[in-house]
Amino acid sequence: MGKTGADFLKNAQAQFDKVADFLKLNEGTKDLLRTPMKELHFNIPVKMDNGTTQVFKGFRMRHNDSRGPGKGGIRFAPDETADTVRALSMGMTWKCAVVDIPLGGGKGGVVCDPRIMSLSEQERLCRGYIRAVYKEIGHEIDIPAPDVMTNGQHMMWMLDEYETITGARYPGVITGKPAGFGGSLGRTEATGYGVIYTLKALLKAEGVDIKKTTASIQGFGKVAEYAARMYHDLGGKIIAVSCWDNTDKKAYTFRKTAGCLPSELASISDAFGSIDKTKAKGLGYEVLDGAEWLTQEVTILIPAALENQITSANVEGISKKVKYILEGANGPTTAEADAVYNARGIKAVPDILCSAGGVTCSYFEQVQNNTNYYWGKEEVFEKLEYIMTKAFESMYAFAKDKSLTLRDAAYAISVTRVVESMKKRGWI
Ligand code: GLU
């Protein structure tokens, strides 16, 4: 399967269809769950600093809100498409259901590259985005959050625009706000830490000592960086990290066989998770081709960047040493690559569970917004680890019991929950 948005959606639908057949869902239920229930497509005109007007294509989609309001991030991505957002909004429905939080699935995106836009252009884009969607979002309708190349500052501009239009304060309308401004402590770290909470639970179930493991990580954005930090702190050894260089915007693999240091890499990275390759060389890192992260002789691979990264074209390059794949990104594996993992006995913790730490913390953020009482960081992490571990253990036990892969087990659990709620509501 190729690497387009359409391929990505087909892949997401194929995974759903497989589990829908296992669960013997009827055709109407399958039709309802294969695409979003609601889609907004719009143009956002933005006055650029040079006096011209540029029009950006935007999307917000709600896949399913039977278990609660839609929930999911807004991506700023040059290659965003309607199909990518469709697939990602579907993923959010499964993600919220598998960790059993009372939220549905949604996603948004803008076709843009914030790396080449000034902050004031980005602010105008965020405000324009909200003007296009404000009637269709809300703390009880659909709640956006940060995602690829968006952060707490973008969320604050969006929140401010929403509150300016509606004339009241609704902190729970957007999550991923900075701590101290309605955000939750720990939200920045949450997705990355969540990846490692599921890794801890996996290694415990498999009787493996984390200190004896090695890892190669794709990405150095918020998810990858905090996964790397926690993995390193627990005694794991990171052999390689792959991400963009911040000058030529190409991907490289930064390797240090003695062990990469996340704090050292963070000191030479920018807000979008790009690393300066000249500085990396100066710190003793080998600078290899971007694709090399996948072929490293490690026990664990952590794809924590973008979708469609491990495909039929490169999956065979995975080292025979690899035992576990932790999907910190949304949709990093195609169906063909997944079949190879299974044939080789590689256990993959699927994205819908592995990367659910962020949205779980977004849920905590909403709870704190609604009660107007804010928790300490330790309390956030304790609750996050509890939810992620419990969800992992249910998936692992179900997979064992029914002889399923972890991915199929996670999907079966989440799809069942969504279907049950649609049945109780009388939709199907
Ligand atoms: N963007 C994150 C995800 O893909 C978090 C979404 C949220 O917090 O709503 O899971």
GROMACS .gro file of C-alpha atoms and ligand atoms in nm:
model
  438
    1MET     CA    1   0.000   0.000   0.000
    2GLY     CA    2   0.126   0.347  -0.087
    3LYS     CA    3   0.163   0.655   0.124
    4THR     CA    4  -0.122   0.886   0.028
    5GLY     CA    5  -0.408   1.008   0.245
    6ALA     CA    6  -0.641   0.781   0.048
    7ASP     CA    7  -0.418   0.480   0.125
    8PHE     CA    8  -0.416   0.578   0.491
    9LEU     CA    9  -0.797   0.589   0.503
   10LYS     CA   10  -0.824   0.256   0.318
   11ASN     CA   11  -0.585   0.105   0.570
   12ALA     CA   12  -0.788   0.237   0.865
   13GLN     CA   13  -1.108   0.106   0.709
   14ALA     CA   14  -0.951  -0.234   0.633
   15GLN     CA   15  -0.846  -0.269   0.997
   16PHE     CA   16  -1.197  -0.176   1.109
   17ASP     CA   17  -1.358  -0.417   0.858
   18LYS     CA   18  -1.141  -0.702   0.984
   19VAL     CA   19  -1.256  -0.649   1.341
   20ALA     CA   20  -1.615  -0.576   1.233
   21ASP     CA   21  -1.623  -0.921   1.069
   22PHE     CA   22  -1.475  -1.082   1.381
   23LEU     CA   23  -1.750  -0.911   1.585
   24LYS     CA   24  -2.011  -1.001   1.321
   25LEU     CA   25  -2.138  -0.643   1.291
   26ASN     CA   26  -2.422  -0.582   1.049
   27GLU     CA   27  -2.381  -0.375   0.729
   28GLY     CA   28  -2.558  -0.064   0.863
   29THR     CA   29  -2.332  -0.049   1.167
   30LYS     CA   30  -2.025  -0.094   0.947
   31ASP     CA   31  -2.141   0.184   0.712
   32LEU     CA   32  -2.188   0.419   1.003
   33LEU     CA   33  -1.843   0.353   1.145
   34ARG     CA   34  -1.637   0.349   0.825
   35THR     CA   35  -1.648   0.730   0.776
   36PRO     CA   36  -1.705   1.040   0.994
   37MET     CA   37  -2.065   1.131   1.082
   38LYS     CA   38  -1.994   1.497   1.013
   39GLU     CA   39  -1.734   1.676   0.802
   40LEU     CA   40  -1.649   2.045   0.767
   41HIS     CA   41  -1.430   2.156   0.476
   42PHE     CA   42  -1.348   2.525   0.450
   43ASN     CA   43  -1.106   2.789   0.322
   44ILE     CA   44  -0.927   3.018   0.567
   45PRO     CA   45  -0.806   3.348   0.421
   46VAL     CA   46  -0.500   3.478   0.604
   47LYS     CA   47  -0.333   3.817   0.561
   48MET     CA   48   0.036   3.741   0.535
   49ASP     CA   49   0.307   3.969   0.673
   50ASN     CA   50   0.406   4.074   0.321
   51GLY     CA   51   0.059   4.217   0.254
   52THR     CA   52  -0.068   3.931   0.036
   53THR     CA   53  -0.364   3.707   0.124
   54GLN     CA   54  -0.309   3.333   0.131
   55VAL     CA   55  -0.595   3.083   0.144
   56PHE     CA   56  -0.546   2.773   0.357
   57LYS     CA   57  -0.762   2.462   0.329
   58GLY     CA   58  -0.903   2.346   0.664
   59PHE     CA   59  -1.099   2.047   0.795
   60ARG     CA   60  -1.279   1.945   1.113
   61MET     CA   61  -1.449   1.607   1.126
   62ARG     CA   62  -1.649   1.422   1.391
   63HIS     CA   63  -1.630   1.051   1.335
   64ASN     CA   64  -1.858   0.932   1.614
   65ASP     CA   65  -1.993   1.094   1.930
   66SER     CA   66  -2.203   0.813   2.074
   67ARG     CA   67  -1.977   0.782   2.382
   68GLY     CA   68  -1.935   1.157   2.436
   69PRO     CA   69  -1.840   1.478   2.256
   70GLY     CA   70  -1.597   1.449   1.965
   71LYS     CA   71  -1.234   1.477   2.070
   72GLY     CA   72  -0.909   1.510   1.882
   73GLY     CA   73  -0.629   1.732   1.772
   74ILE     CA   74  -0.578   1.981   1.492
   75ARG     CA   75  -0.277   1.915   1.272
   76PHE     CA   76  -0.086   2.175   1.077
   77ALA     CA   77   0.065   1.967   0.797
   78PRO     CA   78   0.174   2.052   0.441
   79ASP     CA   79   0.039   1.722   0.308
   80GLU     CA   80  -0.289   1.713   0.504
   81THR     CA   81  -0.587   1.576   0.309
   82ALA     CA   82  -0.955   1.515   0.380
   83ASP     CA   83  -0.884   1.140   0.383
   84THR     CA   84  -0.605   1.175   0.641
   85VAL     CA   85  -0.840   1.366   0.870
   86ARG     CA   86  -1.116   1.105   0.811
   87ALA     CA   87  -0.884   0.823   0.912
   88LEU     CA   88  -0.746   1.011   1.210
   89SER     CA   89  -1.092   1.106   1.339
   90MET     CA   90  -1.187   0.739   1.322
   91GLY     CA   91  -0.872   0.654   1.516
   92MET     CA   92  -0.975   0.898   1.789
   93THR     CA   93  -1.308   0.718   1.835
   94TRP     CA   94  -1.122   0.391   1.897
   95LYS     CA   95  -0.857   0.559   2.108
   96CYS     CA   96  -1.103   0.716   2.352
   97ALA     CA   97  -1.304   0.394   2.370
   98VAL     CA   98  -1.008   0.163   2.431
   99VAL     CA   99  -0.897   0.363   2.736
  100ASP     CA  100  -1.265   0.396   2.831
  101ILE     CA  101  -1.292   0.774   2.863
  102PRO     CA  102  -1.633   0.932   2.791
  103LEU     CA  103  -1.541   1.099   2.461
  104GLY     CA  104  -1.596   1.033   2.093
  105GLY     CA  105  -1.366   1.083   1.797
  106GLY     CA  106  -1.284   1.396   1.603
  107LYS     CA  107  -0.994   1.549   1.418
  108GLY     CA  108  -0.898   1.865   1.238
  109GLY     CA  109  -0.629   1.974   1.002
  110VAL     CA  110  -0.498   2.264   0.798
  111VAL     CA  111  -0.287   2.227   0.486
  112CYS     CA  112   0.003   2.452   0.585
  113ASP     CA  113   0.363   2.451   0.702
  114PRO     CA  114   0.394   2.653   1.024
  115ARG     CA  115   0.773   2.612   1.009
  116ILE     CA  116   0.780   2.874   0.735
  117MET     CA  117   0.512   3.105   0.880
  118SER     CA  118   0.570   3.388   1.127
  119LEU     CA  119   0.400   3.370   1.466
  120SER     CA  120   0.156   3.646   1.372
  121GLU     CA  121   0.062   3.460   1.052
  122GLN     CA  122   0.007   3.146   1.261
  123GLU     CA  123  -0.209   3.343   1.505
  124ARG     CA  124  -0.428   3.475   1.222
  125LEU     CA  125  -0.457   3.121   1.084
  126CYS     CA  126  -0.567   2.985   1.426
  127ARG     CA  127  -0.828   3.259   1.466
  128GLY     CA  128  -0.952   3.204   1.109
  129TYR     CA  129  -0.981   2.831   1.179
  130ILE     CA  130  -1.206   2.896   1.479
  131ARG     CA  131  -1.421   3.145   1.287
  132ALA     CA  132  -1.483   2.862   1.039
  133VAL     CA  133  -1.572   2.594   1.296
  134TYR     CA  134  -1.701   2.769   1.610
  135LYS     CA  135  -2.062   2.660   1.559
  136GLU     CA  136  -1.957   2.296   1.540
  137ILE     CA  137  -1.718   2.280   1.835
  138GLY     CA  138  -1.788   2.323   2.206
  139HIS     CA  139  -1.714   2.156   2.539
  140GLU     CA  140  -2.022   1.941   2.492
  141ILE     CA  141  -1.995   1.904   2.111
  142ASP     CA  142  -1.640   1.856   1.990
  143ILE     CA  143  -1.319   1.952   2.166
  144PRO     CA  144  -0.999   2.024   1.968
  145ALA     CA  145  -0.645   1.983   2.102
  146PRO     CA  146  -0.286   2.005   1.975
  147ASP     CA  147  -0.141   1.753   1.733
  148VAL     CA  148   0.135   1.748   1.472
  149MET     CA  149   0.299   2.095   1.460
  150THR     CA  150   0.041   2.264   1.687
  151ASN     CA  151   0.102   2.350   2.052
  152GLY     CA  152  -0.036   2.526   2.360
  153GLN     CA  153   0.009   2.871   2.209
  154HIS     CA  154  -0.201   2.777   1.907
  155MET     CA  155  -0.468   2.643   2.144
  156MET     CA  156  -0.472   2.971   2.341
  157TRP     CA  157  -0.527   3.179   2.026
  158MET     CA  158  -0.806   2.942   1.925
  159LEU     CA  159  -0.963   2.952   2.272
  160ASP     CA  160  -0.948   3.331   2.277
  161GLU     CA  161  -1.115   3.356   1.937
  162TYR     CA  162  -1.390   3.115   2.045
  163GLU     CA  163  -1.452   3.303   2.370
  164THR     CA  164  -1.447   3.639   2.191
  165ILE     CA  165  -1.712   3.521   1.943
  166THR     CA  166  -1.932   3.353   2.205
  167GLY     CA  167  -1.884   3.617   2.474
  168ALA     CA  168  -1.809   3.386   2.768
  169ARG     CA  169  -1.529   3.178   2.917
  170TYR     CA  170  -1.528   2.812   2.815
  171PRO     CA  171  -1.190   2.670   2.917
  172GLY     CA  172  -1.309   2.315   2.840
  173VAL     CA  173  -1.370   2.391   2.471
  174ILE     CA  174  -1.007   2.324   2.380
  175THR     CA  175  -0.749   2.114   2.562
  176GLY     CA  176  -0.371   2.118   2.551
  177LYS     CA  177  -0.370   2.473   2.686
  178PRO     CA  178  -0.053   2.568   2.871
  179ALA     CA  179  -0.049   2.491   3.245
  180GLY     CA  180  -0.149   2.803   3.440
  181PHE     CA  181  -0.386   2.911   3.160
  182GLY     CA  182  -0.647   2.638   3.202
  183GLY     CA  183  -0.416   2.357   3.094
  184SER     CA  184  -0.332   2.048   3.293
  185LEU     CA  185   0.011   1.991   3.437
  186GLY     CA  186   0.168   1.699   3.253
  187ARG     CA  187  -0.026   1.746   2.927
  188THR     CA  188   0.293   1.817   2.730
  189GLU     CA  189   0.456   1.495   2.849
  190ALA     CA  190   0.135   1.287   2.851
  191THR     CA  191   0.139   1.118   2.508
  192GLY     CA  192   0.509   1.030   2.529
  193TYR     CA  193   0.484   0.909   2.888
  194GLY     CA  194   0.173   0.710   2.791
  195VAL     CA  195   0.381   0.524   2.530
  196ILE     CA  196   0.626   0.420   2.801
  197TYR     CA  197   0.353   0.330   3.053
  198THR     CA  198   0.226   0.079   2.796
  199LEU     CA  199   0.584  -0.038   2.732
  200LYS     CA  200   0.632  -0.094   3.107
  201ALA     CA  201   0.310  -0.296   3.121
  202LEU     CA  202   0.413  -0.498   2.813
  203LEU     CA  203   0.760  -0.577   2.946
  204LYS     CA  204   0.611  -0.675   3.283
  205ALA     CA  205   0.367  -0.912   3.111
  206GLU     CA  206   0.651  -1.059   2.905
  207GLY     CA  207   0.896  -1.082   3.196
  208VAL     CA  208   1.156  -0.855   3.032
  209ASP     CA  209   1.379  -0.610   3.222
  210ILE     CA  210   1.364  -0.265   3.059
  211LYS     CA  211   1.732  -0.211   3.148
  212LYS     CA  212   1.825  -0.494   2.912
  213THR     CA  213   1.641  -0.337   2.617
  214THR     CA  214   1.752  -0.101   2.342
  215ALA     CA  215   1.536   0.124   2.127
  216SER     CA  216   1.529   0.321   1.806
  217ILE     CA  217   1.282   0.608   1.787
  218GLN     CA  218   1.129   0.786   1.490
  219GLY     CA  219   1.050   1.150   1.564
  220PHE     CA  220   1.159   1.407   1.817
  221GLY     CA  221   0.839   1.609   1.855
  222LYS     CA  222   0.651   1.614   2.185
  223VAL     CA  223   0.553   1.246   2.174
  224ALA     CA  224   0.894   1.107   2.084
  225GLU     CA  225   1.089   1.341   2.309
  226TYR     CA  226   0.898   1.257   2.625
  227ALA     CA  227   0.885   0.887   2.542
  228ALA     CA  228   1.263   0.902   2.497
  229ARG     CA  229   1.311   1.086   2.824
  230MET     CA  230   1.107   0.841   3.032
  231TYR     CA  231   1.251   0.533   2.858
  232HIS     CA  232   1.603   0.663   2.922
  233ASP     CA  233   1.523   0.747   3.288
  234LEU     CA  234   1.394   0.391   3.339
  235GLY     CA  235   1.729   0.254   3.221
  236GLY     CA  236   1.657   0.172   2.854
  237LYS     CA  237   1.927   0.249   2.599
  238ILE     CA  238   1.833   0.460   2.294
  239ILE     CA  239   2.053   0.372   1.999
  240ALA     CA  240   1.902   0.607   1.740
  241VAL     CA  241   1.654   0.890   1.694
  242SER     CA  242   1.528   0.998   1.354
  243CYS     CA  243   1.386   1.341   1.278
  244TRP     CA  244   1.410   1.645   1.056
  245ASP     CA  245   1.711   1.868   1.045
  246ASN     CA  246   1.603   2.226   1.106
  247THR     CA  247   1.802   2.378   0.821
  248ASP     CA  248   1.735   2.160   0.515
  249LYS     CA  249   1.408   2.006   0.656
  250LYS     CA  250   1.518   1.656   0.549
  251ALA     CA  251   1.494   1.355   0.780
  252TYR     CA  252   1.810   1.205   0.931
  253THR     CA  253   1.885   0.932   1.181
  254PHE     CA  254   2.103   1.046   1.468
  255ARG     CA  255   2.286   0.746   1.614
  256LYS     CA  256   2.505   0.702   1.920
  257THR     CA  257   2.565   0.336   1.997
  258ALA     CA  258   2.683   0.426   2.347
  259GLY     CA  259   2.329   0.565   2.400
  260CYS     CA  260   2.153   0.882   2.282
  261LEU     CA  261   2.077   1.133   2.558
  262PRO     CA  262   1.728   1.286   2.523
  263SER     CA  263   1.821   1.601   2.715
  264GLU     CA  264   2.127   1.651   2.494
  265LEU     CA  265   1.914   1.611   2.177
  266ALA     CA  266   1.649   1.845   2.322
  267SER     CA  267   1.915   2.110   2.371
  268ILE     CA  268   1.978   2.114   1.993
  269SER     CA  269   1.616   2.082   1.878
  270ASP     CA  270   1.350   2.343   1.798
  271ALA     CA  271   0.980   2.374   1.885
  272PHE     CA  272   0.879   2.142   1.597
  273GLY     CA  273   1.113   1.864   1.703
  274SER     CA  274   1.376   1.930   1.436
  275ILE     CA  275   1.738   1.871   1.530
  276ASP     CA  276   2.040   2.069   1.411
  277LYS     CA  277   2.256   1.808   1.233
  278THR     CA  278   2.577   2.011   1.254
  279LYS     CA  279   2.540   2.045   1.630
  280ALA     CA  280   2.449   1.673   1.655
  281LYS     CA  281   2.775   1.583   1.478
  282GLY     CA  282   2.958   1.807   1.722
  283LEU     CA  283   2.807   1.609   2.010
  284GLY     CA  284   2.936   1.281   1.867
  285TYR     CA  285   2.622   1.156   1.687
  286GLU     CA  286   2.653   0.971   1.358
  287VAL     CA  287   2.423   1.137   1.105
  288LEU     CA  288   2.266   0.870   0.883
  289ASP     CA  289   1.985   0.861   0.629
  290GLY     CA  290   1.638   0.929   0.776
  291ALA     CA  291   1.519   0.575   0.697
  292GLU     CA  292   1.797   0.407   0.897
  293TRP     CA  293   1.612   0.428   1.229
  294LEU     CA  294   1.403   0.130   1.117
  295THR     CA  295   1.694  -0.105   1.046
  296GLN     CA  296   1.879  -0.065   1.377
  297GLU     CA  297   1.961  -0.380   1.577
  298VAL     CA  298   1.744  -0.299   1.877
  299THR     CA  299   1.477  -0.476   2.080
  300ILE     CA  300   1.220  -0.197   2.053
  301LEU     CA  301   1.110   0.034   1.773
  302ILE     CA  302   0.906   0.343   1.862
  303PRO     CA  303   0.754   0.511   1.556
  304ALA     CA  304   0.642   0.841   1.710
  305ALA     CA  305   0.623   1.078   1.413
  306LEU     CA  306   0.366   1.042   1.134
  307GLU     CA  307   0.130   0.797   0.964
  308ASN     CA  308   0.227   0.548   0.688
  309GLN     CA  309   0.590   0.511   0.797
  310ILE     CA  310   0.628   0.131   0.807
  311THR     CA  311   0.500  -0.013   0.479
  312SER     CA  312   0.551  -0.311   0.249
  313ALA     CA  313   0.840  -0.113   0.099
  314ASN     CA  314   1.055  -0.103   0.412
  315VAL     CA  315   0.916  -0.351   0.668
  316GLU     CA  316   1.155  -0.629   0.564
  317GLY     CA  317   1.443  -0.405   0.671
  318ILE     CA  318   1.347  -0.438   1.038
  319SER     CA  319   1.621  -0.621   1.226
  320LYS     CA  320   1.556  -0.978   1.345
  321LYS     CA  321   1.641  -0.853   1.696
  322VAL     CA  322   1.326  -0.639   1.716
  323LYS     CA  323   1.065  -0.791   1.950
  324TYR     CA  324   0.836  -0.498   2.023
  325ILE     CA  325   0.693  -0.202   1.835
  326LEU     CA  326   0.530   0.078   2.031
  327GLU     CA  327   0.317   0.299   1.808
  328GLY     CA  328   0.342   0.649   1.952
  329ALA     CA  329   0.229   0.803   1.620
  330ASN     CA  330  -0.118   0.776   1.473
  331GLY     CA  331  -0.127   0.509   1.201
  332PRO     CA  332   0.246   0.448   1.147
  333THR     CA  333   0.195   0.090   1.018
  334THR     CA  334   0.018  -0.022   0.700
  335ALA     CA  335  -0.179  -0.349   0.691
  336GLU     CA  336   0.093  -0.521   0.485
  337ALA     CA  337   0.364  -0.423   0.731
  338ASP     CA  338   0.143  -0.537   1.019
  339ALA     CA  339   0.114  -0.881   0.857
  340VAL     CA  340   0.494  -0.902   0.854
  341TYR     CA  341   0.514  -0.811   1.226
  342ASN     CA  342   0.269  -1.091   1.300
  343ALA     CA  343   0.449  -1.347   1.083
  344ARG     CA  344   0.775  -1.264   1.261
  345GLY     CA  345   0.618  -1.275   1.608
  346ILE     CA  346   0.687  -0.906   1.673
  347LYS     CA  347   0.438  -0.769   1.927
  348ALA     CA  348   0.305  -0.426   1.829
  349VAL     CA  349   0.120  -0.213   2.082
  350PRO     CA  350  -0.126  -0.039   1.846
  351ASP     CA  351  -0.148   0.337   1.813
  352ILE     CA  352  -0.504   0.353   1.942
  353LEU     CA  353  -0.382   0.243   2.285
  354CYS     CA  354  -0.012   0.327   2.281
  355SER     CA  355  -0.069   0.694   2.190
  356ALA     CA  356  -0.379   0.746   2.404
  357GLY     CA  357  -0.192   0.923   2.687
  358GLY     CA  358  -0.245   1.266   2.534
  359VAL     CA  359  -0.618   1.244   2.494
  360THR     CA  360  -0.649   1.083   2.837
  361CYS     CA  361  -0.472   1.383   2.986
  362SER     CA  362  -0.696   1.610   2.776
  363TYR     CA  363  -0.988   1.441   2.948
  364PHE     CA  364  -0.824   1.518   3.285
  365GLU     CA  365  -0.783   1.876   3.167
  366GLN     CA  366  -1.155   1.900   3.096
  367VAL     CA  367  -1.242   1.752   3.435
  368GLN     CA  368  -1.017   2.015   3.598
  369ASN     CA  369  -1.172   2.292   3.384
  370ASN     CA  370  -1.524   2.181   3.476
  371THR     CA  371  -1.450   2.172   3.850
  372ASN     CA  372  -1.216   2.474   3.832
  373TYR     CA  373  -0.973   2.287   4.056
  374TYR     CA  374  -0.627   2.193   3.931
  375TRP     CA  375  -0.430   1.881   4.022
  376GLY     CA  376  -0.060   1.842   4.095
  377LYS     CA  377   0.166   1.684   3.834
  378GLU     CA  378   0.216   1.365   4.032
  379GLU     CA  379  -0.159   1.316   4.060
  380VAL     CA  380  -0.193   1.356   3.682
  381PHE     CA  381   0.081   1.101   3.607
  382GLU     CA  382  -0.049   0.855   3.865
  383LYS     CA  383  -0.400   0.864   3.716
  384LEU     CA  384  -0.259   0.848   3.362
  385GLU     CA  385  -0.045   0.543   3.437
  386TYR     CA  386  -0.341   0.374   3.605
  387ILE     CA  387  -0.568   0.423   3.300
  388MET     CA  388  -0.303   0.326   3.043
  389THR     CA  389  -0.195   0.017   3.237
  390LYS     CA  390  -0.550  -0.100   3.297
  391ALA     CA  391  -0.633  -0.060   2.926
  392PHE     CA  392  -0.313  -0.240   2.828
  393GLU     CA  393  -0.384  -0.531   3.063
  394SER     CA  394  -0.740  -0.572   2.930
  395MET     CA  395  -0.610  -0.575   2.572
  396TYR     CA  396  -0.327  -0.819   2.651
  397ALA     CA  397  -0.560  -1.059   2.834
  398PHE     CA  398  -0.823  -1.042   2.560
  399ALA     CA  399  -0.561  -1.105   2.291
  400LYS     CA  400  -0.436  -1.411   2.479
  401ASP     CA  401  -0.783  -1.542   2.547
  402LYS     CA  402  -0.903  -1.510   2.186
  403SER     CA  403  -0.567  -1.575   2.014
  404LEU     CA  404  -0.568  -1.229   1.856
  405THR     CA  405  -0.290  -0.982   1.786
  406LEU     CA  406  -0.271  -0.691   2.030
  407ARG     CA  407  -0.401  -0.465   1.752
  408ASP     CA  408  -0.706  -0.677   1.679
  409ALA     CA  409  -0.776  -0.715   2.051
  410ALA     CA  410  -0.758  -0.338   2.109
  411TYR     CA  411  -0.991  -0.275   1.814
  412ALA     CA  412  -1.234  -0.546   1.924
  413ILE     CA  413  -1.259  -0.392   2.271
  414SER     CA  414  -1.306  -0.037   2.147
  415VAL     CA  415  -1.542  -0.114   1.859
  416THR     CA  416  -1.757  -0.323   2.096
  417ARG     CA  417  -1.782  -0.028   2.337
  418VAL     CA  418  -1.882   0.213   2.060
  419VAL     CA  419  -2.136  -0.030   1.915
  420GLU     CA  420  -2.288  -0.093   2.259
  421SER     CA  421  -2.338   0.278   2.314
  422MET     CA  422  -2.491   0.325   1.967
  423LYS     CA  423  -2.728   0.035   2.042
  424LYS     CA  424  -2.833   0.181   2.377
  425ARG     CA  425  -2.902   0.514   2.205
  426GLY     CA  426  -3.114   0.335   1.948
  427TRP     CA  427  -2.900   0.440   1.652
  428ILE     CA  428  -2.855   0.085   1.523
  429GLU     N1  429  -0.360   1.480   1.920
  429GLU     C1  430  -0.361   1.381   2.022
  429GLU     C2  431  -0.398   1.245   1.966
  429GLU     O1  432  -0.386   1.219   1.848
  429GLU     C3  433  -0.445   1.422   2.140
  429GLU     C4  434  -0.586   1.457   2.109
  429GLU     C5  435  -0.658   1.522   2.224
  429GLU     O2  436  -0.599   1.549   2.327
  429GLU     O3  437  -0.776   1.547   2.207
  429GLU     O4  438  -0.433   1.158   2.040
   0.00000   0.00000   0.00000
